[in-house]
mmCIF file with all atom_site columns, C-alpha atoms in Angstrom:
data_model
loop_
_atom_site.group_PDB
_atom_site.id
_atom_site.type_symbol
_atom_site.label_atom_id
_atom_site.label_alt_id
_atom_site.label_comp_id
_atom_site.label_asym_id
_atom_site.label_entity_id
_atom_site.label_seq_id
_atom_site.pdbx_PDB_ins_code
_atom_site.Cartn_x
_atom_site.Cartn_y
_atom_site.Cartn_z
_atom_site.occupancy
_atom_site.B_iso_or_equiv
_atom_site.pdbx_formal_charge
_atom_site.auth_seq_id
_atom_site.auth_comp_id
_atom_site.auth_asym_id
_atom_site.auth_atom_id
_atom_site.pdbx_PDB_model_num
ATOM 1   C CA . MET O 1 1   ? 9.829   7.014   -13.393 1.00 52.00 ? 961  MET O CA 1
ATOM 2   C CA . SER O 1 2   ? 10.829  5.619   -9.967  1.00 49.00 ? 962  SER O CA 1
ATOM 3   C CA . LYS O 1 3   ? 8.636   8.159   -8.368  1.00 50.00 ? 963  LYS O CA 1
ATOM 4   C CA . VAL O 1 4   ? 5.586   6.849   -9.848  1.00 46.00 ? 964  VAL O CA 1
ATOM 5   C CA . LEU O 1 5   ? 6.460   3.381   -8.775  1.00 45.00 ? 965  LEU O CA 1
ATOM 6   C CA . ALA O 1 6   ? 7.351   4.706   -5.238  1.00 43.00 ? 966  ALA O CA 1
ATOM 7   C CA . VAL O 1 7   ? 3.933   6.166   -5.069  1.00 45.00 ? 967  VAL O CA 1
ATOM 8   C CA . LEU O 1 8   ? 2.387   2.631   -6.125  1.00 46.00 ? 968  LEU O CA 1
ATOM 9   C CA . ALA O 1 9   ? 4.235   1.051   -3.666  1.00 42.00 ? 969  ALA O CA 1
ATOM 10  C CA . ILE O 1 10  ? 2.850   3.400   -0.898  1.00 41.00 ? 970  ILE O CA 1
ATOM 11  C CA . GLY O 1 11  ? -0.617  2.962   -2.579  1.00 44.00 ? 971  GLY O CA 1
ATOM 12  C CA . ALA O 1 12  ? -0.233  -0.904  -2.341  1.00 41.00 ? 972  ALA O CA 1
ATOM 13  C CA . GLY O 1 13  ? -0.501  -1.105  1.331   1.00 39.00 ? 973  GLY O CA 1
ATOM 14  C CA . LEU O 1 14  ? -3.012  -0.997  0.560   1.00 36.00 ? 974  LEU O CA 1
ATOM 15  C CA . VAL O 1 15  ? -1.402  -0.630  0.842   1.00 37.00 ? 975  VAL O CA 1
ATOM 16  C CA . SER O 1 16  ? -1.286  -0.469  2.818   1.00 34.00 ? 976  SER O CA 1
ATOM 17  C CA . PRO O 1 17  ? -2.033  1.760   1.999   1.00 34.00 ? 977  PRO O CA 1
ATOM 18  C CA . LEU O 1 18  ? -4.482  -1.714  8.128   1.00 32.00 ? 978  LEU O CA 1
ATOM 19  C CA . ALA O 1 19  ? -5.890  -3.026  14.566  1.00 31.00 ? 979  ALA O CA 1
ATOM 20  C CA . LEU O 1 20  ? -9.099  -1.260  16.178  1.00 29.00 ? 980  LEU O CA 1
ATOM 21  C CA . PRO O 1 21  ? -12.362 -2.446  15.546  1.00 32.00 ? 981  PRO O CA 1
ATOM 22  C CA . ALA O 1 22  ? -14.619 -0.467  13.273  1.00 35.00 ? 982  ALA O CA 1
ATOM 23  C CA . ALA O 1 23  ? -18.064 -0.669  12.264  1.00 35.00 ? 983  ALA O CA 1
ATOM 24  C CA . ALA O 1 24  ? -19.234 -3.669  10.297  1.00 39.00 ? 984  ALA O CA 1
ATOM 25  C CA . GLY O 1 25  ? -18.514 -3.494  6.626   1.00 44.00 ? 985  GLY O CA 1
ATOM 26  C CA . ALA O 1 26  ? -16.047 -0.554  7.111   1.00 49.00 ? 986  ALA O CA 1
ATOM 27  C CA . GLY O 1 27  ? -12.873 -2.445  6.514   1.00 52.00 ? 987  GLY O CA 1
ATOM 28  C CA . GLY O 1 28  ? -11.730 -1.770  10.041  1.00 62.00 ? 988  GLY O CA 1
ATOM 29  C CA . ASP O 1 29  ? -10.008 -5.104  10.559  1.00 89.00 ? 989  ASP O CA 1
ATOM 30  C CA . TYR O 1 30  ? -7.162  -3.539  8.499   1.00 95.00 ? 990  TYR O CA 1
ATOM 31  C CA . ASN O 1 31  ? -6.860  -0.170  10.372  1.00 95.00 ? 991  ASN O CA 1
ATOM 32  C CA . GLY O 1 32  ? -3.375  0.634   10.967  1.00 94.00 ? 992  GLY O CA 1
ATOM 33  C CA . THR O 1 33  ? 0.094   1.200   9.542   1.00 93.00 ? 993  THR O CA 1
ATOM 34  C CA . TRP O 1 34  ? 1.471   -1.247  6.848   1.00 89.00 ? 994  TRP O CA 1
ATOM 35  C CA . SER O 1 35  ? 5.004   -1.744  5.584   1.00 86.00 ? 995  SER O CA 1
ATOM 36  C CA . VAL O 1 36  ? 4.720   -2.419  1.738   1.00 84.00 ? 996  VAL O CA 1
ATOM 37  C CA . GLU O 1 37  ? 7.365   -3.759  -0.643  1.00 84.00 ? 997  GLU O CA 1
ATOM 38  C CA . LEU O 1 38  ? 6.830   -3.638  -4.447  1.00 83.00 ? 998  LEU O CA 1
ATOM 39  C CA . VAL O 1 39  ? 9.008   -5.810  -6.665  1.00 91.00 ? 999  VAL O CA 1
ATOM 40  C CA . THR O 1 40  ? 9.387   -4.938  -10.465 1.00 92.00 ? 1000 THR O CA 1
ATOM 41  C CA . GLU O 1 41  ? 8.681   -8.143  -12.619 1.00 97.00 ? 1001 GLU O CA 1
ATOM 42  C CA . SER O 1 42  ? 8.730   -6.356  -15.939 1.00 96.00 ? 1002 SER O CA 1
ATOM 43  C CA . GLY O 1 43  ? 9.510   -3.117  -17.208 1.00 95.00 ? 1003 GLY O CA 1
ATOM 44  C CA . LEU O 1 44  ? 11.543  0.005   -16.935 1.00 89.00 ? 1004 LEU O CA 1
ATOM 45  C CA . CYS O 1 45  ? 11.155  0.531   -13.346 1.00 84.00 ? 1005 CYS O CA 1
ATOM 46  C CA . ASP O 1 46  ? 13.541  0.181   -10.144 1.00 82.00 ? 1006 ASP O CA 1
ATOM 47  C CA . SER O 1 47  ? 13.824  -3.481  -8.923  1.00 89.00 ? 1007 SER O CA 1
ATOM 48  C CA . ARG O 1 48  ? 12.325  -2.710  -5.467  1.00 84.00 ? 1008 ARG O CA 1
ATOM 49  C CA . TYR O 1 49  ? 10.566  -0.257  -3.286  1.00 78.00 ? 1009 TYR O CA 1
ATOM 50  C CA . ARG O 1 50  ? 9.598   -0.022  0.370   1.00 77.00 ? 1010 ARG O CA 1
ATOM 51  C CA . TYR O 1 51  ? 6.982   2.435   1.835   1.00 76.00 ? 1011 TYR O CA 1
ATOM 52  C CA . SER O 1 52  ? 4.218   2.739   4.768   1.00 79.00 ? 1012 SER O CA 1
ATOM 53  C CA . VAL O 1 53  ? 0.697   3.477   4.259   1.00 85.00 ? 1013 VAL O CA 1
ATOM 54  C CA . ALA O 1 54  ? -2.035  3.823   6.671   1.00 91.00 ? 1014 ALA O CA 1
ATOM 55  C CA . VAL O 1 55  ? -5.744  2.549   6.515   1.00 93.00 ? 1015 VAL O CA 1
ATOM 56  C CA . ASN O 1 56  ? -8.373  3.901   8.640   1.00 94.00 ? 1016 ASN O CA 1
ATOM 57  C CA . ASP O 1 57  ? -11.975 2.250   8.132   1.00 94.00 ? 1017 ASP O CA 1
ATOM 58  C CA . GLY O 1 58  ? -11.027 1.051   4.677   1.00 95.00 ? 1018 GLY O CA 1
ATOM 59  C CA . GLN O 1 59  ? -9.587  4.384   3.380   1.00 94.00 ? 1019 GLN O CA 1
ATOM 60  C CA . VAL O 1 60  ? -5.929  3.985   2.385   1.00 91.00 ? 1020 VAL O CA 1
ATOM 61  C CA . ARG O 1 61  ? -3.512  7.031   2.535   1.00 87.00 ? 1021 ARG O CA 1
ATOM 62  C CA . LEU O 1 62  ? 0.121   7.606   2.103   1.00 81.00 ? 1022 LEU O CA 1
ATOM 63  C CA . VAL O 1 63  ? 2.002   8.155   5.460   1.00 83.00 ? 1023 VAL O CA 1
ATOM 64  C CA . ALA O 1 64  ? 4.395   10.199  3.467   1.00 61.00 ? 1024 ALA O CA 1
ATOM 65  C CA . SER O 1 65  ? 5.233   11.228  -0.051  1.00 62.00 ? 1025 SER O CA 1
ATOM 66  C CA . ALA O 1 66  ? 8.068   13.240  -1.329  1.00 53.00 ? 1026 ALA O CA 1
ATOM 67  C CA . ASP O 1 67  ? 6.354   14.160  -4.526  1.00 64.00 ? 1027 ASP O CA 1
ATOM 68  C CA . ARG O 1 68  ? 2.878   15.263  -5.824  1.00 71.00 ? 1028 ARG O CA 1
ATOM 69  C CA . ALA O 1 69  ? 1.299   11.827  -5.931  1.00 67.00 ? 1029 ALA O CA 1
ATOM 70  C CA . THR O 1 70  ? -2.200  11.186  -5.590  1.00 68.00 ? 1030 THR O CA 1
ATOM 71  C CA . MET O 1 71  ? -4.106  8.065   -4.578  1.00 71.00 ? 1031 MET O CA 1
ATOM 72  C CA . SER O 1 72  ? -7.629  6.914   -4.227  1.00 76.00 ? 1032 SER O CA 1
ATOM 73  C CA . GLY O 1 73  ? -9.097  3.629   -3.236  1.00 87.00 ? 1033 GLY O CA 1
ATOM 74  C CA . ARG O 1 74  ? -10.110 1.288   -0.530  1.00 95.00 ? 1034 ARG O CA 1
ATOM 75  C CA . VAL O 1 75  ? -9.531  -1.762  1.573   1.00 96.00 ? 1035 VAL O CA 1
ATOM 76  C CA . GLY O 1 76  ? -13.118 -3.766  1.608   1.00 96.00 ? 1036 GLY O CA 1
ATOM 77  C CA . PRO O 1 77  ? -14.277 -5.659  4.475   1.00 95.00 ? 1037 PRO O CA 1
ATOM 78  C CA . ASP O 1 78  ? -12.847 -8.957  3.174   1.00 96.00 ? 1038 ASP O CA 1
ATOM 79  C CA . GLY O 1 79  ? -9.417  -7.580  2.712   1.00 97.00 ? 1039 GLY O CA 1
ATOM 80  C CA . THR O 1 80  ? -9.756  -6.609  -1.066  1.00 97.00 ? 1040 THR O CA 1
ATOM 81  C CA . VAL O 1 81  ? -7.436  -3.898  -1.950  1.00 96.00 ? 1041 VAL O CA 1
ATOM 82  C CA . GLY O 1 82  ? -8.388  -1.716  -5.060  1.00 94.00 ? 1042 GLY O CA 1
ATOM 83  C CA . LEU O 1 83  ? -6.279  1.741   -5.632  1.00 87.00 ? 1043 LEU O CA 1
ATOM 84  C CA . SER O 1 84  ? -5.673  3.972   -8.322  1.00 83.00 ? 1044 SER O CA 1
ATOM 85  C CA . VAL O 1 85  ? -2.537  5.961   -8.174  1.00 76.00 ? 1045 VAL O CA 1
ATOM 86  C CA . SER O 1 86  ? -1.164  9.005   -10.229 1.00 75.00 ? 1046 SER O CA 1
ATOM 87  C CA . ASN O 1 87  ? 1.793   11.093  -10.679 1.00 71.00 ? 1047 ASN O CA 1
ATOM 88  C CA . GLY O 1 88  ? 1.854   13.676  -13.227 1.00 73.00 ? 1048 GLY O CA 1
ATOM 89  C CA . ALA O 1 89  ? 0.979   11.910  -16.731 1.00 78.00 ? 1049 ALA O CA 1
ATOM 90  C CA . ALA O 1 90  ? 1.639   8.344   -15.350 1.00 79.00 ? 1050 ALA O CA 1
ATOM 91  C CA . SER O 1 91  ? -1.056  6.309   -13.674 1.00 85.00 ? 1051 SER O CA 1
ATOM 92  C CA . GLY O 1 92  ? -1.473  3.023   -12.291 1.00 88.00 ? 1052 GLY O CA 1
ATOM 93  C CA . ALA O 1 93  ? -3.522  0.295   -10.588 1.00 92.00 ? 1053 ALA O CA 1
ATOM 94  C CA . VAL O 1 94  ? -2.769  -1.769  -7.616  1.00 92.00 ? 1054 VAL O CA 1
ATOM 95  C CA . SER O 1 95  ? -4.982  -4.787  -6.457  1.00 97.00 ? 1055 SER O CA 1
ATOM 96  C CA . GLY O 1 96  ? -4.648  -7.742  -4.204  1.00 97.00 ? 1056 GLY O CA 1
ATOM 97  C CA . ARG O 1 97  ? -5.880  -8.734  -0.754  1.00 97.00 ? 1057 ARG O CA 1
ATOM 98  C CA . LEU O 1 98  ? -4.776  -8.154  2.920   1.00 96.00 ? 1058 LEU O CA 1
ATOM 99  C CA . GLN O 1 99  ? -5.208  -10.691 5.656   1.00 96.00 ? 1059 GLN O CA 1
ATOM 100 C CA . ALA O 1 100 ? -4.908  -10.155 9.483   1.00 93.00 ? 1060 ALA O CA 1
ATOM 101 C CA . SER O 1 101 ? -1.043  -9.260  9.432   1.00 95.00 ? 1061 SER O CA 1
ATOM 102 C CA . SER O 1 102 ? -0.080  -9.622  5.739   1.00 97.00 ? 1062 SER O CA 1
ATOM 103 C CA . GLY O 1 103 ? -1.214  -9.147  2.142   1.00 97.00 ? 1063 GLY O CA 1
ATOM 104 C CA . GLY O 1 104 ? -0.195  -9.086  -1.230  1.00 97.00 ? 1064 GLY O CA 1
ATOM 105 C CA . GLY O 1 105 ? -1.020  -8.689  -4.863  1.00 98.00 ? 1065 GLY O CA 1
ATOM 106 C CA . THR O 1 106 ? -0.120  -6.963  -8.286  1.00 97.00 ? 1066 THR O CA 1
ATOM 107 C CA . TRP O 1 107 ? 0.690   -3.433  -9.477  1.00 93.00 ? 1067 TRP O CA 1
ATOM 108 C CA . LYS O 1 108 ? 0.870   -1.845  -12.978 1.00 95.00 ? 1068 LYS O CA 1
ATOM 109 C CA . VAL O 1 109 ? 1.734   1.410   -14.551 1.00 91.00 ? 1069 VAL O CA 1
ATOM 110 C CA . SER O 1 110 ? 0.917   1.031   -18.173 1.00 85.00 ? 1070 SER O CA 1
ATOM 111 C CA . PRO O 1 111 ? 2.756   0.569   -20.393 1.00 88.00 ? 1071 PRO O CA 1
ATOM 112 C CA . LEU O 1 112 ? 6.121   1.273   -18.193 1.00 90.00 ? 1072 LEU O CA 1
ATOM 113 C CA . CYS O 1 113 ? 6.107   -1.632  -15.685 1.00 92.00 ? 1073 CYS O CA 1
ATOM 114 C CA . SER O 1 114 ? 4.473   -4.181  -13.455 1.00 96.00 ? 1074 SER O CA 1
ATOM 115 C CA . GLY O 1 115 ? 5.109   -6.608  -10.716 1.00 96.00 ? 1075 GLY O CA 1
ATOM 116 C CA . ARG O 1 116 ? 3.944   -7.883  -7.323  1.00 97.00 ? 1076 ARG O CA 1
ATOM 117 C CA . TRP O 1 117 ? 3.626   -6.580  -3.737  1.00 93.00 ? 1077 TRP O CA 1
ATOM 118 C CA . THR O 1 118 ? 3.643   -7.643  -0.361  1.00 95.00 ? 1078 THR O CA 1
ATOM 119 C CA . ALA O 1 119 ? 2.742   -5.850  2.965   1.00 93.00 ? 1079 ALA O CA 1
ATOM 120 C CA . ARG O 1 120 ? 3.079   -6.558  6.572   1.00 96.00 ? 1080 ARG O CA 1
ATOM 121 C CA . ARG O 1 121 ? 1.096   -5.061  9.460   1.00 96.00 ? 1081 ARG O CA 1
ATOM 122 C CA . GLN O 1 122 ? 3.291   -2.845  11.548  1.00 92.00 ? 1082 GLN O CA 1
ATOM 123 C CA . ALA O 1 123 ? 2.998   -3.723  15.623  1.00 85.00 ? 1083 ALA O CA 1
ATOM 124 C CA . MET O 1 124 ? 1.192   -1.307  17.381  1.00 72.00 ? 1084 MET O CA 1
ATOM 125 C CA . ARG O 1 125 ? 3.038   0.059   20.273  1.00 62.00 ? 1085 ARG O CA 1
ATOM 126 C CA . THR O 1 126 ? 1.370   1.335   23.632  1.00 57.00 ? 1086 THR O CA 1
ATOM 127 C CA . ALA O 1 127 ? 2.904   3.879   26.029  1.00 57.00 ? 1087 ALA O CA 1
ATOM 128 C CA . GLN O 1 128 ? 3.238   3.119   29.751  1.00 58.00 ? 1088 GLN O CA 1
ATOM 129 C CA . ALA O 1 129 ? 3.219   5.425   32.361  1.00 61.00 ? 1089 ALA O CA 1
ATOM 130 C CA . ASP O 1 130 ? 5.888   4.763   35.279  1.00 57.00 ? 1090 ASP O CA 1
#
């Protein structure tokens, strides 16, 4: 069960599953890597989960996953997050909104558990030659 929620956490970054400009309407304002935290508010899941997700032109992907989870969904040009996540027989939904450097929303694994998520954009680092 905790693996299912863990996958949702990753997907929520949607996270984020968010900083390079992209074509208009492509969700490019949210490109980059996001740190996502899920908090369980009801149900049988662990209380908190933390993960990283990447967004590229609106497409959300897991940065790393230790299980066979799958995720599909997008971040819209206005920051709207909509994801579907599954792991074996369990499936869930993540929704919410991203802004320039943060975001949040809700998640649910019916009928196991539900809660809220928050996301923070990770700072981009650039290398400098000496």
